[in-house]
Coordinates of N, CA, C and O in Angstrom, one line a residue:
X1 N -38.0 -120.7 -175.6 CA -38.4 -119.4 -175.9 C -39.2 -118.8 -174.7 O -40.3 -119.4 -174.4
X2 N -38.8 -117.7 -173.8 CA -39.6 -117.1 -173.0 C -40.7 -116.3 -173.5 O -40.7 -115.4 -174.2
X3 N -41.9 -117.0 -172.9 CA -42.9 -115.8 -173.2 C -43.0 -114.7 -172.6 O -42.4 -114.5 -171.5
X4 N -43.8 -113.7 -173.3 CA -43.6 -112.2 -173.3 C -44.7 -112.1 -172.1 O -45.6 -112.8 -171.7
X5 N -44.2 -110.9 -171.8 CA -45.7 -110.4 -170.6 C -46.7 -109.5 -171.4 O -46.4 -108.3 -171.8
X6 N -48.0 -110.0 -171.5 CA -49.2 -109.5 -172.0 C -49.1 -107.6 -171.5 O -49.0 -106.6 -172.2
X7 N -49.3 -107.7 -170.2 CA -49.3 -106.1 -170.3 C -48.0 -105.8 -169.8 O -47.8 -105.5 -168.6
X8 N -47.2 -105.9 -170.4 CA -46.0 -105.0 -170.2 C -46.3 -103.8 -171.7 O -47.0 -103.9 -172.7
X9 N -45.4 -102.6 -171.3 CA -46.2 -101.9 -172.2 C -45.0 -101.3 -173.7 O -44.0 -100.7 -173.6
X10 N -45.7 -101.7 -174.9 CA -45.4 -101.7 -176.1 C -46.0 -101.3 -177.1 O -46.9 -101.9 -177.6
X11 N -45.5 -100.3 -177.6 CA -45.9 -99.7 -178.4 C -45.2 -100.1 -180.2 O -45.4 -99.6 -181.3
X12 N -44.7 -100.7 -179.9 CA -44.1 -101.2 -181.3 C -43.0 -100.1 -182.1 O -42.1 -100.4 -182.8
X13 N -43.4 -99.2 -181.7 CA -42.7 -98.1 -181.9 C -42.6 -97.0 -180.8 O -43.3 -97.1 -179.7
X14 N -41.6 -96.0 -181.0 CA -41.7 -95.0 -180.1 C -42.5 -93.6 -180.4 O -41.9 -92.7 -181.0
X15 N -43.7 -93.5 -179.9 CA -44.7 -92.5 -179.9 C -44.0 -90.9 -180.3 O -43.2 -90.6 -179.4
X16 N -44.1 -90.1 -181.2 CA -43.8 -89.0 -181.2 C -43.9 -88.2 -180.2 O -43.0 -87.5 -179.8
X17 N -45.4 -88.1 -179.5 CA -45.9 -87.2 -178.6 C -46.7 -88.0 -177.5 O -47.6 -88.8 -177.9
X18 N -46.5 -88.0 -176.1 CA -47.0 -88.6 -175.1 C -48.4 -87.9 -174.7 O -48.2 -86.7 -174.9
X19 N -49.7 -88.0 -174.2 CA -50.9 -87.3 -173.8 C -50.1 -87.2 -172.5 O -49.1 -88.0 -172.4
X20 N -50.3 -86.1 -171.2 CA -50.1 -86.2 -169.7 C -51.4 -87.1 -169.9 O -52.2 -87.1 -170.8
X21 N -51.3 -87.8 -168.9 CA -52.9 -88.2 -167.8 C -53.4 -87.0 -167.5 O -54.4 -86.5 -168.1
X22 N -52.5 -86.3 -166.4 CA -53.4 -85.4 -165.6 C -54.2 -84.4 -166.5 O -55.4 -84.2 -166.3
X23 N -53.3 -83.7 -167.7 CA -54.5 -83.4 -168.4 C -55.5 -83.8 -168.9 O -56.5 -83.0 -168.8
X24 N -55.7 -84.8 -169.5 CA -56.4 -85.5 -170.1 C -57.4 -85.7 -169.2 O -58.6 -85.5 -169.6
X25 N -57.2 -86.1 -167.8 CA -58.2 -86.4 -166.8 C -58.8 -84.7 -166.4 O -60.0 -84.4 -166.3
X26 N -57.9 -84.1 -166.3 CA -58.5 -82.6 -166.2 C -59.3 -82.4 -167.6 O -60.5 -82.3 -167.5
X27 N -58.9 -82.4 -168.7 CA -60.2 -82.0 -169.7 C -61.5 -82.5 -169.7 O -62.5 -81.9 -169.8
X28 N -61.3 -84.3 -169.4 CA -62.2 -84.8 -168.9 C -63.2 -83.9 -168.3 O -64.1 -83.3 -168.9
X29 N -63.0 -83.7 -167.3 CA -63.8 -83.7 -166.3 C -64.2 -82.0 -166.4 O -65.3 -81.8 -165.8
X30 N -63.8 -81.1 -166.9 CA -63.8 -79.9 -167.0 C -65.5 -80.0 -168.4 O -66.6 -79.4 -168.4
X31 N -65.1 -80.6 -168.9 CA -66.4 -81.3 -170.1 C -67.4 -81.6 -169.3 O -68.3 -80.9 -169.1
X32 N -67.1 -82.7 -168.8 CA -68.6 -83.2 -167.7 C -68.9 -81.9 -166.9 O -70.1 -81.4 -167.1
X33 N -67.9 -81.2 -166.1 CA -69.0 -80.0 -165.1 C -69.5 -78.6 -166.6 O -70.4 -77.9 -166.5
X34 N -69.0 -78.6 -167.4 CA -69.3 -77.6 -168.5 C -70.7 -77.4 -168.5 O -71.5 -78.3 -168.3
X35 N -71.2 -76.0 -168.8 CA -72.6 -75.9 -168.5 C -73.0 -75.1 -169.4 O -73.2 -74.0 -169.0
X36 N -73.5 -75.4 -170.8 CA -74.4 -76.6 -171.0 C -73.1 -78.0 -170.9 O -71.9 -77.7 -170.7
X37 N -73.4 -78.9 -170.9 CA -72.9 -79.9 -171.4 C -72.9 -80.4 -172.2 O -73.9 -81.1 -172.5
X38 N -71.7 -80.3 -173.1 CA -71.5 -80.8 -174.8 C -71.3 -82.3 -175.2 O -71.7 -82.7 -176.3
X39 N -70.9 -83.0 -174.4 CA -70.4 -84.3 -174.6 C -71.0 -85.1 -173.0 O -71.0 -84.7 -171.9
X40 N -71.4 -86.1 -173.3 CA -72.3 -86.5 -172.2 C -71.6 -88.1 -172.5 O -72.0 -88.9 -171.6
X41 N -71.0 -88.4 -173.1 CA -70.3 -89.9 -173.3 C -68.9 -89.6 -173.7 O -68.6 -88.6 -174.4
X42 N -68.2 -90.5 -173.2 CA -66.9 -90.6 -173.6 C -66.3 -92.1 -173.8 O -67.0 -92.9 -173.4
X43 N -65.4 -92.5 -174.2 CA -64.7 -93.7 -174.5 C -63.4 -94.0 -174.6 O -62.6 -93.5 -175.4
X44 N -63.2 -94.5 -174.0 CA -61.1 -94.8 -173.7 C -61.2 -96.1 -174.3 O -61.9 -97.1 -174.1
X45 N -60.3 -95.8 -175.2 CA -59.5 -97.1 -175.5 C -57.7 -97.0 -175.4 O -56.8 -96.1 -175.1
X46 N -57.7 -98.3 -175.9 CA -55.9 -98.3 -176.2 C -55.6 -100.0 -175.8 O -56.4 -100.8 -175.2
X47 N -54.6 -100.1 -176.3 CA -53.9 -101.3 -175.7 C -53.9 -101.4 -174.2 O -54.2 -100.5 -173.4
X48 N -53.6 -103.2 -173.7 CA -53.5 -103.4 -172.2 C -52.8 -102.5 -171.9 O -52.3 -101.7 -172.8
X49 N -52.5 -102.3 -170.3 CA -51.1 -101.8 -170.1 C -51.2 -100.3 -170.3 O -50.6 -99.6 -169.4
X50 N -51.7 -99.8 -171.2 CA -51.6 -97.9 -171.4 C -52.3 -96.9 -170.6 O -52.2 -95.6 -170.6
X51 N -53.3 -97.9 -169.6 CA -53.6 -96.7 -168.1 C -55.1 -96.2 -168.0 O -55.5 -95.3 -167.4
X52 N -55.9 -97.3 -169.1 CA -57.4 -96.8 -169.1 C -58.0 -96.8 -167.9 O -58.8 -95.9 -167.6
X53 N -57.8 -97.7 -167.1 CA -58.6 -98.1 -165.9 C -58.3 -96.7 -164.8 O -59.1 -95.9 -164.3
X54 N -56.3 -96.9 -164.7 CA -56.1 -96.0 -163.9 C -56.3 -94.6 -164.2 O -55.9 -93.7 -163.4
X55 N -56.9 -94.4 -165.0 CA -57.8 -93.0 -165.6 C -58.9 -92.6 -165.3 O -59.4 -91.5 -165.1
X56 N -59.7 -94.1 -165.3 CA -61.3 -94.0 -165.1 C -60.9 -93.7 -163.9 O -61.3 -92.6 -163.7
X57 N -60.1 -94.2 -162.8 CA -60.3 -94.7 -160.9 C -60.0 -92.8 -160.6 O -60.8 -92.1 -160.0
X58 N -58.8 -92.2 -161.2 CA -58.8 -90.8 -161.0 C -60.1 -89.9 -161.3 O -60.4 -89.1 -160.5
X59 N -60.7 -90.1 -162.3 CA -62.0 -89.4 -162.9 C -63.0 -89.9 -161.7 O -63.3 -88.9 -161.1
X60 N -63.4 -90.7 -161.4 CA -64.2 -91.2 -160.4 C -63.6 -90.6 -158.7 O -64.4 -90.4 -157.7
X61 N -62.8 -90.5 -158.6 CA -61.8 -90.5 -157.1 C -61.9 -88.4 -157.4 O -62.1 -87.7 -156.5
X62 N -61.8 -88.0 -158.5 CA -62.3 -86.2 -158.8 C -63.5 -86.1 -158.6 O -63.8 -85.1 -158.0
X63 N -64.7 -87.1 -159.0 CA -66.1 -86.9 -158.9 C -66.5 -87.0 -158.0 O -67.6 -86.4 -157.7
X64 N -65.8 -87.9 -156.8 CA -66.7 -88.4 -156.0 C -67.0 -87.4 -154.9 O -68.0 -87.4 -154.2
X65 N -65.8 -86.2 -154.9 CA -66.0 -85.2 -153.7 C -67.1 -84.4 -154.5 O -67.6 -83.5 -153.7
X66 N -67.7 -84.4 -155.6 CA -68.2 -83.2 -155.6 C -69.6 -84.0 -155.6 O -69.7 -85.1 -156.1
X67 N -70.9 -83.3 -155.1 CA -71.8 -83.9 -154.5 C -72.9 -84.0 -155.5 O -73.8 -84.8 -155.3
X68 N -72.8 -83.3 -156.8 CA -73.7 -83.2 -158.1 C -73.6 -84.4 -158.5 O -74.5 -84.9 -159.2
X69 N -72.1 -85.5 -158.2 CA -72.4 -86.9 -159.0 C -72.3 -87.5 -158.6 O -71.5 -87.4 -157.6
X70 N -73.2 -89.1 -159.0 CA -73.1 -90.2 -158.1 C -72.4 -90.9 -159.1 O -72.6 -91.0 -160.3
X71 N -71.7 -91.5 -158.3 CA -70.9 -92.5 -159.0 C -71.3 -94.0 -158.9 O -71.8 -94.1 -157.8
X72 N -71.3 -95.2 -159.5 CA -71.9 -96.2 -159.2 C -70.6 -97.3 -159.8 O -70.1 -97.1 -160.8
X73 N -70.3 -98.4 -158.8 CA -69.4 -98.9 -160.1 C -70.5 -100.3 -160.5 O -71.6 -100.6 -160.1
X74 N -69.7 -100.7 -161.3 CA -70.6 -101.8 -162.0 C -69.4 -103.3 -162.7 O -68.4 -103.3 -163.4
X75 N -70.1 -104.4 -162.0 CA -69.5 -105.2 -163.0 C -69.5 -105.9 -163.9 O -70.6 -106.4 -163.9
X76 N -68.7 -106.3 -165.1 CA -68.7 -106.2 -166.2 C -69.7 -107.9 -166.0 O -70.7 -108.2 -166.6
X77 N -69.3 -108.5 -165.3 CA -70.0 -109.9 -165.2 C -71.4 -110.5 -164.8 O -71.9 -111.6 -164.7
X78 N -72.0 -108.8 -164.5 CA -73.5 -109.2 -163.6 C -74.4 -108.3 -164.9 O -74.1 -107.7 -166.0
X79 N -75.8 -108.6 -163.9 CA -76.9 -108.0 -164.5 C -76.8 -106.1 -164.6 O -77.7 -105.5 -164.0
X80 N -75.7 -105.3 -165.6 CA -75.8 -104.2 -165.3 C -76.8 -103.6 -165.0 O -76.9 -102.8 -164.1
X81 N -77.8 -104.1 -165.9 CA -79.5 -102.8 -165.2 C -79.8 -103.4 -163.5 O -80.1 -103.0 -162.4
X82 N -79.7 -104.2 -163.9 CA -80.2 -104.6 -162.1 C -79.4 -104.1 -161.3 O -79.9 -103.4 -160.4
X83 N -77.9 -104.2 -161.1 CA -77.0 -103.5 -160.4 C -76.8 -102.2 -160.6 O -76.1 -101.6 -159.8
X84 N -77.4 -101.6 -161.8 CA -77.6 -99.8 -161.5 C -78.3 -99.6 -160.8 O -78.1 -99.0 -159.7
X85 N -79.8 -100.1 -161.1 CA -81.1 -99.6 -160.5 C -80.8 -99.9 -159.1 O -81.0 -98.9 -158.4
X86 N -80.5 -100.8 -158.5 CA -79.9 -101.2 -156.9 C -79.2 -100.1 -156.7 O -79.9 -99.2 -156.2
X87 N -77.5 -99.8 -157.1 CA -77.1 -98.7 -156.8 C -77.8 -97.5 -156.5 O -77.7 -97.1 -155.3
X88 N -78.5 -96.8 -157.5 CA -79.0 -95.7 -157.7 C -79.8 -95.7 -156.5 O -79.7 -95.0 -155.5
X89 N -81.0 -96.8 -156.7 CA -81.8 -97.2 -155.2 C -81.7 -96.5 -154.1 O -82.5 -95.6 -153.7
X90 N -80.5 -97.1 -153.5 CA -79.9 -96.7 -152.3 C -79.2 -95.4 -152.7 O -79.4 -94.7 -151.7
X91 N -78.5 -94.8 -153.5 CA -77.8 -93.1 -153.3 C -78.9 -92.5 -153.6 O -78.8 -91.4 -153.1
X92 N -80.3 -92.7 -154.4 CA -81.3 -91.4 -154.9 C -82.2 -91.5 -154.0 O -83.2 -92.3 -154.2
X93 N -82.1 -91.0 -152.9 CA -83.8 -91.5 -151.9 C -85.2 -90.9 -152.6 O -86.3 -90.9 -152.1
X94 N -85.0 -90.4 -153.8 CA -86.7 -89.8 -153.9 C -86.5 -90.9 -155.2 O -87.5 -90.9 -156.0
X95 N -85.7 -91.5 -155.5 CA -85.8 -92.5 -156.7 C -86.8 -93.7 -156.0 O -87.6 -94.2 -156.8
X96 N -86.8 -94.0 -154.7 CA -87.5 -94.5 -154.3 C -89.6 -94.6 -154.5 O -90.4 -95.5 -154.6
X97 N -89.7 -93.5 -154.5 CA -91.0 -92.9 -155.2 C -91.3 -93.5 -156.3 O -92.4 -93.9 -156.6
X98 N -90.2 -93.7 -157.2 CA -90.8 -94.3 -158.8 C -90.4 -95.8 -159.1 O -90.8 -96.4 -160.1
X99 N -89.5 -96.4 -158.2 CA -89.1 -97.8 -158.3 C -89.5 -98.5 -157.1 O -89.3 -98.3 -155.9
X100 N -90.3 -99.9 -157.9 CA -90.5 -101.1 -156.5 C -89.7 -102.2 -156.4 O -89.7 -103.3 -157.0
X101 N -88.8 -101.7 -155.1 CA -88.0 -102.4 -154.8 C -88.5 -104.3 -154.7 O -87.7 -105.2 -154.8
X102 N -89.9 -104.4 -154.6 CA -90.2 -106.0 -154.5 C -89.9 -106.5 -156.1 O -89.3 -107.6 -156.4
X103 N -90.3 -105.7 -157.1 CA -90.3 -105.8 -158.0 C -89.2 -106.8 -158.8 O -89.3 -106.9 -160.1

């Protein structure tokens, strides 16, 4: 019996209605610059294979030109607060004022 490929992509059925990405990544982000701002968290899910990551990397790769946000990446395997507070460190120079770096 050949095994199956984990992310090859399967839906068990055939979807009535497909989301675009690009919209999706466009409403996204049209939310985040929105002023006030209504929604301040968001969350992707779905099966392997269905394009969460390559969603986040577009949403991040739209933000990054615009100079209001910093982007930070993080990995899932380390100390996230310590590897934010580092990031941010080094992109916020007046963050410097309220964090000791010996610390």
């Amino acid at each position: 019996m050949q095994k199956r490929n984990p992310y090859s992509i399967s839906f068990g059925r055939i979807p009535h209605q497909y989301i675009s990405r690009s919209l999706l990544i466009e409403d996204l982000i049209d939310t985040l610059n929105s002023d006030p701002v209504e929604e301040q968290a968001f969350k992707l899910t779905g099966v392997r294979g269905t394009g969460k990551t390559v969603t986040l990397t577009a949403i991040e790769r739209e933000l990054k030109d615009d100079n209001q946000w910093i982007i930070v990446d993080l990995k899932s395997n380390s100390d996230i607060s310590k590897e934010l507070v580092a990031n941010l460190y080094g992109e916020v120079p007046f963050l410097t004022s309220f964090i000791d770096a010996n610390r």
